[in-house]
């Protein structure tokens, strides 16, 4: 009897030939990827079809974790510049310092994302999530005690990096565990994108205002920033325990205790499938957007007002913060609105087409913004920022959906998610350091030039993937039919 299969894997064949999956028969892997008519799923909130064991509480916790991850990344990316300029009173080479801290951050994050991904396949996502938020919370609390850049801020940033590596990796890896079918990846991915966008909105527009509200209680601008770090860090530590206790534990049958090197090798060799390679590239661009946009946006605004005589011991930086919040908030708010649009588009069009559109929109916003000579509050800057936000959320939603495609063996989903996050870490390491250097020696808009080039590059590669996908799909369809597996229509 032939096995019905509406979707097909392509990466498994390639990895099998490389000897990565030699301990798992190919037919077994295929069965694990094919839609199982007796697989148990259920509906949440009358909209989402999720896998067995995913409760309302665990689903909501996952969405809150996505919200918290991006919220805290955006928060630190913005507020760290105020630590440099307001607390430590550093005026020179701030771009290079910002880039250097991001570089050291990603040197830790690169191996950490791989390790967290492999570990999550062995012990479960919820414990990795809990450990990640614990690291983030402790690091933020420690930020309130820094007295210098090296070693104090560096050590805090490295601990923060360990936490964000775990959380961003699990954002991707958990999506496939939750979604109960191919089309559900788009729907759940849309919710993840919306909560991530909302987190960026809160981190950029709400949390960065809190220090100046606490200034009235703490007595000074510096103490307000210190108190905010302690409160936000304490909430993150509390959520770490909540996530570890409430997220659904994977069933025993879903756990896979394979060789870590085999799992890691699968994650990298999966990129031989152009669709996964494109997803990895989308992570490269999206993570760079999230950090570069917030870090250098606030730094650009601060320097604008420093040139006007603000951000000194005699004049507060609050006016700079007042212009930073609307810019970053507008970008994150528009991205929040476009998350479901990209998710729906990904179900009706090839995801490579959607990613190409996101890349073009992002490039069209970032490059003109880089060369603007207008004040931060000028209306044209809001248009450019919104376009960058649209491109960013398109990368996040569509990339996460692609990396959780049926061509990824569920046994290695965490490993692939680790490499997905690893690509984002590489981009931040390169782009942040280079962007910081060019910020100081060329112009304040240099980091946004890099963002625009990255968006344009992924747009071009996405067009290539769109052109070769029909041929690859036809080759895989013939191969599977020859093995006795009937393949229905499949577009991804």
PDB file of N, CA, C and O in Angstrom, residues 297-371:
ATOM      1  N   UNK A 297      19.842  53.602  16.194  1.00  0.00           N
ATOM      2  CA  UNK A 297      18.810  54.628  16.119  1.00  0.00           C
ATOM      3  C   UNK A 297      18.921  55.566  17.314  1.00  0.00           C
ATOM      4  O   UNK A 297      18.969  56.798  17.178  1.00  0.00           O
ATOM      5  N   UNK A 298      18.968  54.987  18.510  1.00  0.00           N
ATOM      6  CA  UNK A 298      19.071  55.825  19.708  1.00  0.00           C
ATOM      7  C   UNK A 298      20.396  56.568  19.743  1.00  0.00           C
ATOM      8  O   UNK A 298      20.459  57.732  20.151  1.00  0.00           O
ATOM      9  N   UNK A 299      21.473  55.920  19.291  1.00  0.00           N
ATOM     10  CA  UNK A 299      22.779  56.577  19.283  1.00  0.00           C
ATOM     11  C   UNK A 299      22.788  57.746  18.292  1.00  0.00           C
ATOM     12  O   UNK A 299      23.371  58.804  18.567  1.00  0.00           O
ATOM     13  N   UNK A 300      22.135  57.561  17.150  1.00  0.00           N
ATOM     14  CA  UNK A 300      22.042  58.624  16.155  1.00  0.00           C
ATOM     15  C   UNK A 300      21.291  59.824  16.726  1.00  0.00           C
ATOM     16  O   UNK A 300      21.715  60.979  16.585  1.00  0.00           O
ATOM     17  N   UNK A 301      20.164  59.553  17.406  1.00  0.00           N
ATOM     18  CA  UNK A 301      19.375  60.638  17.994  1.00  0.00           C
ATOM     19  C   UNK A 301      20.157  61.327  19.107  1.00  0.00           C
ATOM     20  O   UNK A 301      20.161  62.566  19.209  1.00  0.00           O
ATOM     21  N   UNK A 302      20.838  60.551  19.948  1.00  0.00           N
ATOM     22  CA  UNK A 302      21.628  61.133  21.037  1.00  0.00           C
ATOM     23  C   UNK A 302      22.694  62.066  20.491  1.00  0.00           C
ATOM     24  O   UNK A 302      22.886  63.189  20.978  1.00  0.00           O
ATOM     25  N   UNK A 303      23.397  61.642  19.453  1.00  0.00           N
ATOM     26  CA  UNK A 303      24.454  62.481  18.890  1.00  0.00           C
ATOM     27  C   UNK A 303      23.880  63.715  18.210  1.00  0.00           C
ATOM     28  O   UNK A 303      24.531  64.772  18.189  1.00  0.00           O
ATOM     29  N   UNK A 304      22.708  63.594  17.641  1.00  0.00           N
ATOM     30  CA  UNK A 304      22.062  64.760  17.052  1.00  0.00           C
ATOM     31  C   UNK A 304      21.885  65.845  18.118  1.00  0.00           C
ATOM     32  O   UNK A 304      22.181  67.027  17.894  1.00  0.00           O
ATOM     33  N   UNK A 305      21.398  65.443  19.299  1.00  0.00           N
ATOM     34  CA  UNK A 305      21.149  66.409  20.365  1.00  0.00           C
ATOM     35  C   UNK A 305      22.427  66.779  21.120  1.00  0.00           C
ATOM     36  O   UNK A 305      22.513  67.885  21.670  1.00  0.00           O
ATOM     37  N   UNK A 306      23.400  65.882  21.144  1.00  0.00           N
ATOM     38  CA  UNK A 306      24.687  66.259  21.727  1.00  0.00           C
ATOM     39  C   UNK A 306      25.317  67.400  20.937  1.00  0.00           C
ATOM     40  O   UNK A 306      25.930  68.315  21.508  1.00  0.00           O
ATOM     41  N   UNK A 307      25.151  67.373  19.612  1.00  0.00           N
ATOM     42  CA  UNK A 307      25.677  68.452  18.775  1.00  0.00           C
ATOM     43  C   UNK A 307      24.943  69.765  19.007  1.00  0.00           C
ATOM     44  O   UNK A 307      25.453  70.840  18.658  1.00  0.00           O
ATOM     45  N   UNK A 308      23.746  69.681  19.603  1.00  0.00           N
ATOM     46  CA  UNK A 308      22.983  70.881  19.931  1.00  0.00           C
ATOM     47  C   UNK A 308      23.209  71.330  21.371  1.00  0.00           C
ATOM     48  O   UNK A 308      22.613  72.317  21.811  1.00  0.00           O
ATOM     49  N   UNK A 309      24.053  70.585  22.112  1.00  0.00           N
ATOM     50  CA  UNK A 309      24.386  70.978  23.476  1.00  0.00           C
ATOM     51  C   UNK A 309      23.662  70.231  24.566  1.00  0.00           C
ATOM     52  O   UNK A 309      23.822  70.545  25.758  1.00  0.00           O
ATOM     53  N   UNK A 310      22.864  69.207  24.204  1.00  0.00           N
ATOM     54  CA  UNK A 310      22.161  68.419  25.221  1.00  0.00           C
ATOM     55  C   UNK A 310      23.021  67.226  25.662  1.00  0.00           C
ATOM     56  O   UNK A 310      24.145  67.062  25.219  1.00  0.00           O
ATOM     57  N   UNK A 311      22.456  66.386  26.545  1.00  0.00           N
ATOM     58  CA  UNK A 311      23.128  65.176  27.049  1.00  0.00           C
ATOM     59  C   UNK A 311      24.465  65.526  27.705  1.00  0.00           C
ATOM     60  O   UNK A 311      25.496  64.891  27.459  1.00  0.00           O
ATOM     61  N   UNK A 312      24.444  66.546  28.517  1.00  0.00           N
ATOM     62  CA  UNK A 312      25.611  66.968  29.292  1.00  0.00           C
ATOM     63  C   UNK A 312      25.218  66.990  30.762  1.00  0.00           C
ATOM     64  O   UNK A 312      24.031  66.860  31.101  1.00  0.00           O
ATOM     65  N   UNK A 313      26.175  67.172  31.678  1.00  0.00           N
ATOM     66  CA  UNK A 313      25.814  67.255  33.098  1.00  0.00           C
ATOM     67  C   UNK A 313      24.804  68.360  33.394  1.00  0.00           C
ATOM     68  O   UNK A 313      24.059  68.281  34.368  1.00  0.00           O
ATOM     69  N   UNK A 314      24.763  69.391  32.521  1.00  0.00           N
ATOM     70  CA  UNK A 314      23.852  70.508  32.762  1.00  0.00           C
ATOM     71  C   UNK A 314      22.504  70.338  32.060  1.00  0.00           C
ATOM     72  O   UNK A 314      21.516  70.957  32.460  1.00  0.00           O
ATOM     73  N   UNK A 315      22.478  69.534  31.003  1.00  0.00           N
ATOM     74  CA  UNK A 315      21.250  69.343  30.233  1.00  0.00           C
ATOM     75  C   UNK A 315      20.950  67.853  30.090  1.00  0.00           C
ATOM     76  O   UNK A 315      21.792  67.091  29.615  1.00  0.00           O
ATOM     77  N   UNK A 316      19.734  67.463  30.471  1.00  0.00           N
ATOM     78  CA  UNK A 316      19.337  66.050  30.453  1.00  0.00           C
ATOM     79  C   UNK A 316      19.238  65.521  29.020  1.00  0.00           C
ATOM     80  O   UNK A 316      19.082  66.261  28.058  1.00  0.00           O
ATOM     81  N   UNK A 317      19.313  64.182  28.912  1.00  0.00           N
ATOM     82  CA  UNK A 317      19.147  63.507  27.627  1.00  0.00           C
ATOM     83  C   UNK A 317      17.693  63.144  27.369  1.00  0.00           C
ATOM     84  O   UNK A 317      17.393  62.424  26.421  1.00  0.00           O
ATOM     85  N   UNK A 318      16.789  63.635  28.212  1.00  0.00           N
ATOM     86  CA  UNK A 318      15.392  63.246  28.074  1.00  0.00           C
ATOM     87  C   UNK A 318      14.810  63.685  26.737  1.00  0.00           C
ATOM     88  O   UNK A 318      13.955  63.008  26.164  1.00  0.00           O
ATOM     89  N   UNK A 319      15.284  64.829  26.201  1.00  0.00           N
ATOM     90  CA  UNK A 319      14.776  65.291  24.917  1.00  0.00           C
ATOM     91  C   UNK A 319      15.150  64.316  23.802  1.00  0.00           C
ATOM     92  O   UNK A 319      14.374  64.083  22.877  1.00  0.00           O
ATOM     93  N   UNK A 320      16.353  63.694  23.903  1.00  0.00           N
ATOM     94  CA  UNK A 320      16.758  62.690  22.918  1.00  0.00           C
ATOM     95  C   UNK A 320      15.899  61.445  23.054  1.00  0.00           C
ATOM     96  O   UNK A 320      15.480  60.845  22.063  1.00  0.00           O
ATOM     97  N   UNK A 321      15.640  61.058  24.293  1.00  0.00           N
ATOM     98  CA  UNK A 321      14.776  59.900  24.519  1.00  0.00           C
ATOM     99  C   UNK A 321      13.377  60.155  23.956  1.00  0.00           C
ATOM    100  O   UNK A 321      12.728  59.259  23.419  1.00  0.00           O
ATOM    101  N   UNK A 322      12.930  61.424  24.043  1.00  0.00           N
ATOM    102  CA  UNK A 322      11.604  61.768  23.529  1.00  0.00           C
ATOM    103  C   UNK A 322      11.476  61.578  22.032  1.00  0.00           C
ATOM    104  O   UNK A 322      10.386  61.289  21.533  1.00  0.00           O
ATOM    105  N   UNK A 323      12.583  61.752  21.286  1.00  0.00           N
ATOM    106  CA  UNK A 323      12.539  61.516  19.847  1.00  0.00           C
ATOM    107  C   UNK A 323      12.853  60.064  19.484  1.00  0.00           C
ATOM    108  O   UNK A 323      12.419  59.577  18.436  1.00  0.00           O
ATOM    109  N   UNK A 324      13.606  59.371  20.326  1.00  0.00           N
ATOM    110  CA  UNK A 324      13.925  57.966  20.063  1.00  0.00           C
ATOM    111  C   UNK A 324      12.676  57.102  20.167  1.00  0.00           C
ATOM    112  O   UNK A 324      12.440  56.220  19.333  1.00  0.00           O
ATOM    113  N   UNK A 325      11.865  57.352  21.191  1.00  0.00           N
ATOM    114  CA  UNK A 325      10.683  56.520  21.437  1.00  0.00           C
ATOM    115  C   UNK A 325       9.724  56.497  20.254  1.00  0.00           C
ATOM    116  O   UNK A 325       9.308  55.419  19.809  1.00  0.00           O
ATOM    117  N   UNK A 326       9.336  57.655  19.698  1.00  0.00           N
ATOM    118  CA  UNK A 326       8.398  57.605  18.564  1.00  0.00           C
ATOM    119  C   UNK A 326       8.972  56.909  17.338  1.00  0.00           C
ATOM    120  O   UNK A 326       8.248  56.181  16.646  1.00  0.00           O
ATOM    121  N   UNK A 327      10.268  57.114  17.063  1.00  0.00           N
ATOM    122  CA  UNK A 327      10.855  56.492  15.880  1.00  0.00           C
ATOM    123  C   UNK A 327      10.869  54.975  16.003  1.00  0.00           C
ATOM    124  O   UNK A 327      10.382  54.263  15.128  1.00  0.00           O
ATOM    125  N   UNK A 328      11.459  54.479  17.090  1.00  0.00           N
ATOM    126  CA  UNK A 328      11.516  53.023  17.268  1.00  0.00           C
ATOM    127  C   UNK A 328      10.116  52.451  17.481  1.00  0.00           C
ATOM    128  O   UNK A 328       9.801  51.367  16.978  1.00  0.00           O
ATOM    129  N   UNK A 329       9.277  53.177  18.206  1.00  0.00           N
ATOM    130  CA  UNK A 329       7.915  52.702  18.447  1.00  0.00           C
ATOM    131  C   UNK A 329       7.092  52.623  17.184  1.00  0.00           C
ATOM    132  O   UNK A 329       6.329  51.671  16.988  1.00  0.00           O
ATOM    133  N   UNK A 330       7.245  53.603  16.310  1.00  0.00           N
ATOM    134  CA  UNK A 330       6.511  53.583  15.048  1.00  0.00           C
ATOM    135  C   UNK A 330       6.935  52.389  14.202  1.00  0.00           C
ATOM    136  O   UNK A 330       6.092  51.686  13.629  1.00  0.00           O
ATOM    137  N   UNK A 331       8.253  52.158  14.125  1.00  0.00           N
ATOM    138  CA  UNK A 331       8.736  51.017  13.346  1.00  0.00           C
ATOM    139  C   UNK A 331       8.220  49.701  13.886  1.00  0.00           C
ATOM    140  O   UNK A 331       7.756  48.835  13.117  1.00  0.00           O
ATOM    141  N   UNK A 332       8.259  49.526  15.211  1.00  0.00           N
ATOM    142  CA  UNK A 332       7.781  48.290  15.816  1.00  0.00           C
ATOM    143  C   UNK A 332       6.268  48.171  15.720  1.00  0.00           C
ATOM    144  O   UNK A 332       5.727  47.075  15.540  1.00  0.00           O
ATOM    145  N   UNK A 333       5.565  49.303  15.825  1.00  0.00           N
ATOM    146  CA  UNK A 333       4.108  49.260  15.738  1.00  0.00           C
ATOM    147  C   UNK A 333       3.626  48.846  14.359  1.00  0.00           C
ATOM    148  O   UNK A 333       2.700  48.039  14.225  1.00  0.00           O
ATOM    149  N   UNK A 334       4.239  49.388  13.324  1.00  0.00           N
ATOM    150  CA  UNK A 334       3.860  49.021  11.958  1.00  0.00           C
ATOM    151  C   UNK A 334       4.211  47.557  11.689  1.00  0.00           C
ATOM    152  O   UNK A 334       3.450  46.831  11.041  1.00  0.00           O
ATOM    153  N   UNK A 335       5.358  47.119  12.195  1.00  0.00           N
ATOM    154  CA  UNK A 335       5.730  45.708  12.012  1.00  0.00           C
ATOM    155  C   UNK A 335       4.716  44.799  12.691  1.00  0.00           C
ATOM    156  O   UNK A 335       4.390  43.728  12.173  1.00  0.00           O
ATOM    157  N   UNK A 336       4.202  45.225  13.840  1.00  0.00           N
ATOM    158  CA  UNK A 336       3.168  44.459  14.542  1.00  0.00           C
ATOM    159  C   UNK A 336       1.932  44.296  13.667  1.00  0.00           C
ATOM    160  O   UNK A 336       1.356  43.207  13.563  1.00  0.00           O
ATOM    161  N   UNK A 337       1.528  45.367  12.997  1.00  0.00           N
ATOM    162  CA  UNK A 337       0.336  45.315  12.151  1.00  0.00           C
ATOM    163  C   UNK A 337       0.550  44.437  10.928  1.00  0.00           C
ATOM    164  O   UNK A 337      -0.396  43.812  10.428  1.00  0.00           O
ATOM    165  N   UNK A 338       1.782  44.360  10.421  1.00  0.00           N
ATOM    166  CA  UNK A 338       2.047  43.612   9.201  1.00  0.00           C
ATOM    167  C   UNK A 338       2.360  42.133   9.449  1.00  0.00           C
ATOM    168  O   UNK A 338       2.461  41.370   8.487  1.00  0.00           O
ATOM    169  N   UNK A 339       2.516  41.715  10.699  1.00  0.00           N
ATOM    170  CA  UNK A 339       2.820  40.311  10.988  1.00  0.00           C
ATOM    171  C   UNK A 339       1.770  39.366  10.415  1.00  0.00           C
ATOM    172  O   UNK A 339       2.115  38.406   9.709  1.00  0.00           O
ATOM    173  N   UNK A 340       0.469  39.572  10.665  1.00  0.00           N
ATOM    174  CA  UNK A 340      -0.517  38.647  10.082  1.00  0.00           C
ATOM    175  C   UNK A 340      -0.590  38.752   8.567  1.00  0.00           C
ATOM    176  O   UNK A 340      -0.926  37.771   7.900  1.00  0.00           O
ATOM    177  N   UNK A 341      -0.276  39.908   8.010  1.00  0.00           N
ATOM    178  CA  UNK A 341      -0.306  40.064   6.555  1.00  0.00           C
ATOM    179  C   UNK A 341       0.748  39.176   5.910  1.00  0.00           C
ATOM    180  O   UNK A 341       0.485  38.476   4.919  1.00  0.00           O
ATOM    181  N   UNK A 342       1.954  39.169   6.476  1.00  0.00           N
ATOM    182  CA  UNK A 342       3.007  38.317   5.931  1.00  0.00           C
ATOM    183  C   UNK A 342       2.679  36.844   6.146  1.00  0.00           C
ATOM    184  O   UNK A 342       3.007  35.997   5.307  1.00  0.00           O
ATOM    185  N   UNK A 343       2.044  36.516   7.274  1.00  0.00           N
ATOM    186  CA  UNK A 343       1.680  35.123   7.525  1.00  0.00           C
ATOM    187  C   UNK A 343       0.658  34.632   6.506  1.00  0.00           C
ATOM    188  O   UNK A 343       0.779  33.528   5.966  1.00  0.00           O
ATOM    189  N   UNK A 344      -0.338  35.457   6.228  1.00  0.00           N
ATOM    190  CA  UNK A 344      -1.357  35.079   5.239  1.00  0.00           C
ATOM    191  C   UNK A 344      -0.736  34.994   3.849  1.00  0.00           C
ATOM    192  O   UNK A 344      -1.003  34.069   3.077  1.00  0.00           O
ATOM    193  N   UNK A 345       0.118  35.953   3.519  1.00  0.00           N
ATOM    194  CA  UNK A 345       0.777  35.939   2.210  1.00  0.00           C
ATOM    195  C   UNK A 345       1.607  34.678   2.023  1.00  0.00           C
ATOM    196  O   UNK A 345       1.682  34.115   0.924  1.00  0.00           O
ATOM    197  N   UNK A 346       2.227  34.205   3.131  1.00  0.00           N
ATOM    198  CA  UNK A 346       3.045  33.005   3.060  1.00  0.00           C
ATOM    199  C   UNK A 346       2.252  31.750   2.771  1.00  0.00           C
ATOM    200  O   UNK A 346       2.817  30.736   2.332  1.00  0.00           O
ATOM    201  N   UNK A 347       0.940  31.776   2.999  1.00  0.00           N
ATOM    202  CA  UNK A 347       0.096  30.624   2.719  1.00  0.00           C
ATOM    203  C   UNK A 347      -0.459  30.646   1.298  1.00  0.00           C
ATOM    204  O   UNK A 347      -0.861  29.619   0.770  1.00  0.00           O
ATOM    205  N   UNK A 348      -0.507  31.807   0.677  1.00  0.00           N
ATOM    206  CA  UNK A 348      -1.060  31.929  -0.673  1.00  0.00           C
ATOM    207  C   UNK A 348       0.012  32.078  -1.746  1.00  0.00           C
ATOM    208  O   UNK A 348      -0.256  31.846  -2.923  1.00  0.00           O
ATOM    209  N   UNK A 349       1.207  32.513  -1.343  1.00  0.00           N
ATOM    210  CA  UNK A 349       2.316  32.650  -2.281  1.00  0.00           C
ATOM    211  C   UNK A 349       3.500  31.851  -1.745  1.00  0.00           C
ATOM    212  O   UNK A 349       3.544  31.492  -0.572  1.00  0.00           O
ATOM    213  N   UNK A 350       4.444  31.588  -2.623  1.00  0.00           N
ATOM    214  CA  UNK A 350       5.659  30.927  -2.163  1.00  0.00           C
ATOM    215  C   UNK A 350       6.369  31.839  -1.158  1.00  0.00           C
ATOM    216  O   UNK A 350       6.446  33.049  -1.357  1.00  0.00           O
ATOM    217  N   UNK A 351       6.897  31.226  -0.132  1.00  0.00           N
ATOM    218  CA  UNK A 351       7.526  32.024   0.919  1.00  0.00           C
ATOM    219  C   UNK A 351       8.768  32.755   0.412  1.00  0.00           C
ATOM    220  O   UNK A 351       9.132  33.805   0.941  1.00  0.00           O
ATOM    221  N   UNK A 352       9.419  32.198  -0.596  1.00  0.00           N
ATOM    222  CA  UNK A 352      10.549  32.902  -1.184  1.00  0.00           C
ATOM    223  C   UNK A 352      10.095  34.208  -1.835  1.00  0.00           C
ATOM    224  O   UNK A 352      10.805  35.222  -1.775  1.00  0.00           O
ATOM    225  N   UNK A 353       8.910  34.208  -2.426  1.00  0.00           N
ATOM    226  CA  UNK A 353       8.365  35.431  -3.015  1.00  0.00           C
ATOM    227  C   UNK A 353       8.080  36.465  -1.938  1.00  0.00           C
ATOM    228  O   UNK A 353       8.383  37.658  -2.093  1.00  0.00           O
ATOM    229  N   UNK A 354       7.518  36.003  -0.826  1.00  0.00           N
ATOM    230  CA  UNK A 354       7.207  36.912   0.278  1.00  0.00           C
ATOM    231  C   UNK A 354       8.488  37.505   0.868  1.00  0.00           C
ATOM    232  O   UNK A 354       8.559  38.708   1.170  1.00  0.00           O
ATOM    233  N   UNK A 355       9.520  36.673   1.033  1.00  0.00           N
ATOM    234  CA  UNK A 355      10.785  37.174   1.573  1.00  0.00           C
ATOM    235  C   UNK A 355      11.435  38.174   0.636  1.00  0.00           C
ATOM    236  O   UNK A 355      12.053  39.152   1.075  1.00  0.00           O
ATOM    237  N   UNK A 356      11.307  37.950  -0.662  1.00  0.00           N
ATOM    238  CA  UNK A 356      11.850  38.899  -1.623  1.00  0.00           C
ATOM    239  C   UNK A 356      11.178  40.258  -1.481  1.00  0.00           C
ATOM    240  O   UNK A 356      11.843  41.305  -1.492  1.00  0.00           O
ATOM    241  N   UNK A 357       9.860  40.242  -1.323  1.00  0.00           N
ATOM    242  CA  UNK A 357       9.127  41.499  -1.140  1.00  0.00           C
ATOM    243  C   UNK A 357       9.561  42.201   0.146  1.00  0.00           C
ATOM    244  O   UNK A 357       9.754  43.427   0.172  1.00  0.00           O
ATOM    245  N   UNK A 358       9.732  41.434   1.226  1.00  0.00           N
ATOM    246  CA  UNK A 358      10.177  42.022   2.493  1.00  0.00           C
ATOM    247  C   UNK A 358      11.561  42.643   2.358  1.00  0.00           C
ATOM    248  O   UNK A 358      11.836  43.721   2.901  1.00  0.00           O
ATOM    249  N   UNK A 359      12.442  41.968   1.624  1.00  0.00           N
ATOM    250  CA  UNK A 359      13.786  42.497   1.427  1.00  0.00           C
ATOM    251  C   UNK A 359      13.777  43.802   0.649  1.00  0.00           C
ATOM    252  O   UNK A 359      14.504  44.747   0.991  1.00  0.00           O
ATOM    253  N   UNK A 360      12.966  43.883  -0.379  1.00  0.00           N
ATOM    254  CA  UNK A 360      12.885  45.099  -1.191  1.00  0.00           C
ATOM    255  C   UNK A 360      12.334  46.263  -0.363  1.00  0.00           C
ATOM    256  O   UNK A 360      12.859  47.386  -0.405  1.00  0.00           O
ATOM    257  N   UNK A 361      11.293  46.002   0.410  1.00  0.00           N
ATOM    258  CA  UNK A 361      10.703  47.058   1.238  1.00  0.00           C
ATOM    259  C   UNK A 361      11.715  47.546   2.284  1.00  0.00           C
ATOM    260  O   UNK A 361      11.864  48.756   2.513  1.00  0.00           O
ATOM    261  N   UNK A 362      12.407  46.609   2.936  1.00  0.00           N
ATOM    262  CA  UNK A 362      13.386  46.995   3.945  1.00  0.00           C
ATOM    263  C   UNK A 362      14.525  47.823   3.364  1.00  0.00           C
ATOM    264  O   UNK A 362      14.956  48.821   3.957  1.00  0.00           O
ATOM    265  N   UNK A 363      15.013  47.419   2.194  1.00  0.00           N
ATOM    266  CA  UNK A 363      16.098  48.173   1.556  1.00  0.00           C
ATOM    267  C   UNK A 363      15.634  49.566   1.155  1.00  0.00           C
ATOM    268  O   UNK A 363      16.378  50.548   1.297  1.00  0.00           O
ATOM    269  N   UNK A 364      14.406  49.671   0.665  1.00  0.00           N
ATOM    270  CA  UNK A 364      13.863  50.968   0.240  1.00  0.00           C
ATOM    271  C   UNK A 364      13.685  51.918   1.413  1.00  0.00           C
ATOM    272  O   UNK A 364      13.635  53.143   1.216  1.00  0.00           O
ATOM    273  N   UNK A 365      13.585  51.380   2.629  1.00  0.00           N
ATOM    274  CA  UNK A 365      13.474  52.243   3.804  1.00  0.00           C
ATOM    275  C   UNK A 365      14.811  52.566   4.432  1.00  0.00           C
ATOM    276  O   UNK A 365      15.069  53.704   4.840  1.00  0.00           O
ATOM    277  N   UNK A 366      15.707  51.576   4.518  1.00  0.00           N
ATOM    278  CA  UNK A 366      16.962  51.760   5.245  1.00  0.00           C
ATOM    279  C   UNK A 366      17.947  52.675   4.522  1.00  0.00           C
ATOM    280  O   UNK A 366      18.584  53.536   5.148  1.00  0.00           O
ATOM    281  N   UNK A 367      18.092  52.505   3.220  1.00  0.00           N
ATOM    282  CA  UNK A 367      19.117  53.271   2.496  1.00  0.00           C
ATOM    283  C   UNK A 367      18.799  54.770   2.459  1.00  0.00           C
ATOM    284  O   UNK A 367      19.678  55.599   2.765  1.00  0.00           O
ATOM    285  N   UNK A 368      17.578  55.212   2.116  1.00  0.00           N
ATOM    286  CA  UNK A 368      17.304  56.655   2.188  1.00  0.00           C
ATOM    287  C   UNK A 368      17.434  57.223   3.593  1.00  0.00           C
ATOM    288  O   UNK A 368      17.909  58.349   3.777  1.00  0.00           O
ATOM    289  N   UNK A 369      17.024  56.434   4.599  1.00  0.00           N
ATOM    290  CA  UNK A 369      17.125  56.910   5.978  1.00  0.00           C
ATOM    291  C   UNK A 369      18.583  57.134   6.371  1.00  0.00           C
ATOM    292  O   UNK A 369      18.890  58.047   7.139  1.00  0.00           O
ATOM    293  N   UNK A 370      19.479  56.314   5.850  1.00  0.00           N
ATOM    294  CA  UNK A 370      20.893  56.426   6.203  1.00  0.00           C
ATOM    295  C   UNK A 370      21.472  57.773   5.801  1.00  0.00           C
ATOM    296  O   UNK A 370      22.387  58.284   6.458  1.00  0.00           O
ATOM    297  N   UNK A 371      20.961  58.365   4.732  1.00  0.00           N
ATOM    298  CA  UNK A 371      21.543  59.599   4.203  1.00  0.00           C
ATOM    299  C   UNK A 371      20.724  60.844   4.535  1.00  0.00           C
ATOM    300  O   UNK A 371      21.007  61.924   4.017  1.00  0.00           O
TER     301      UNK A 371
END
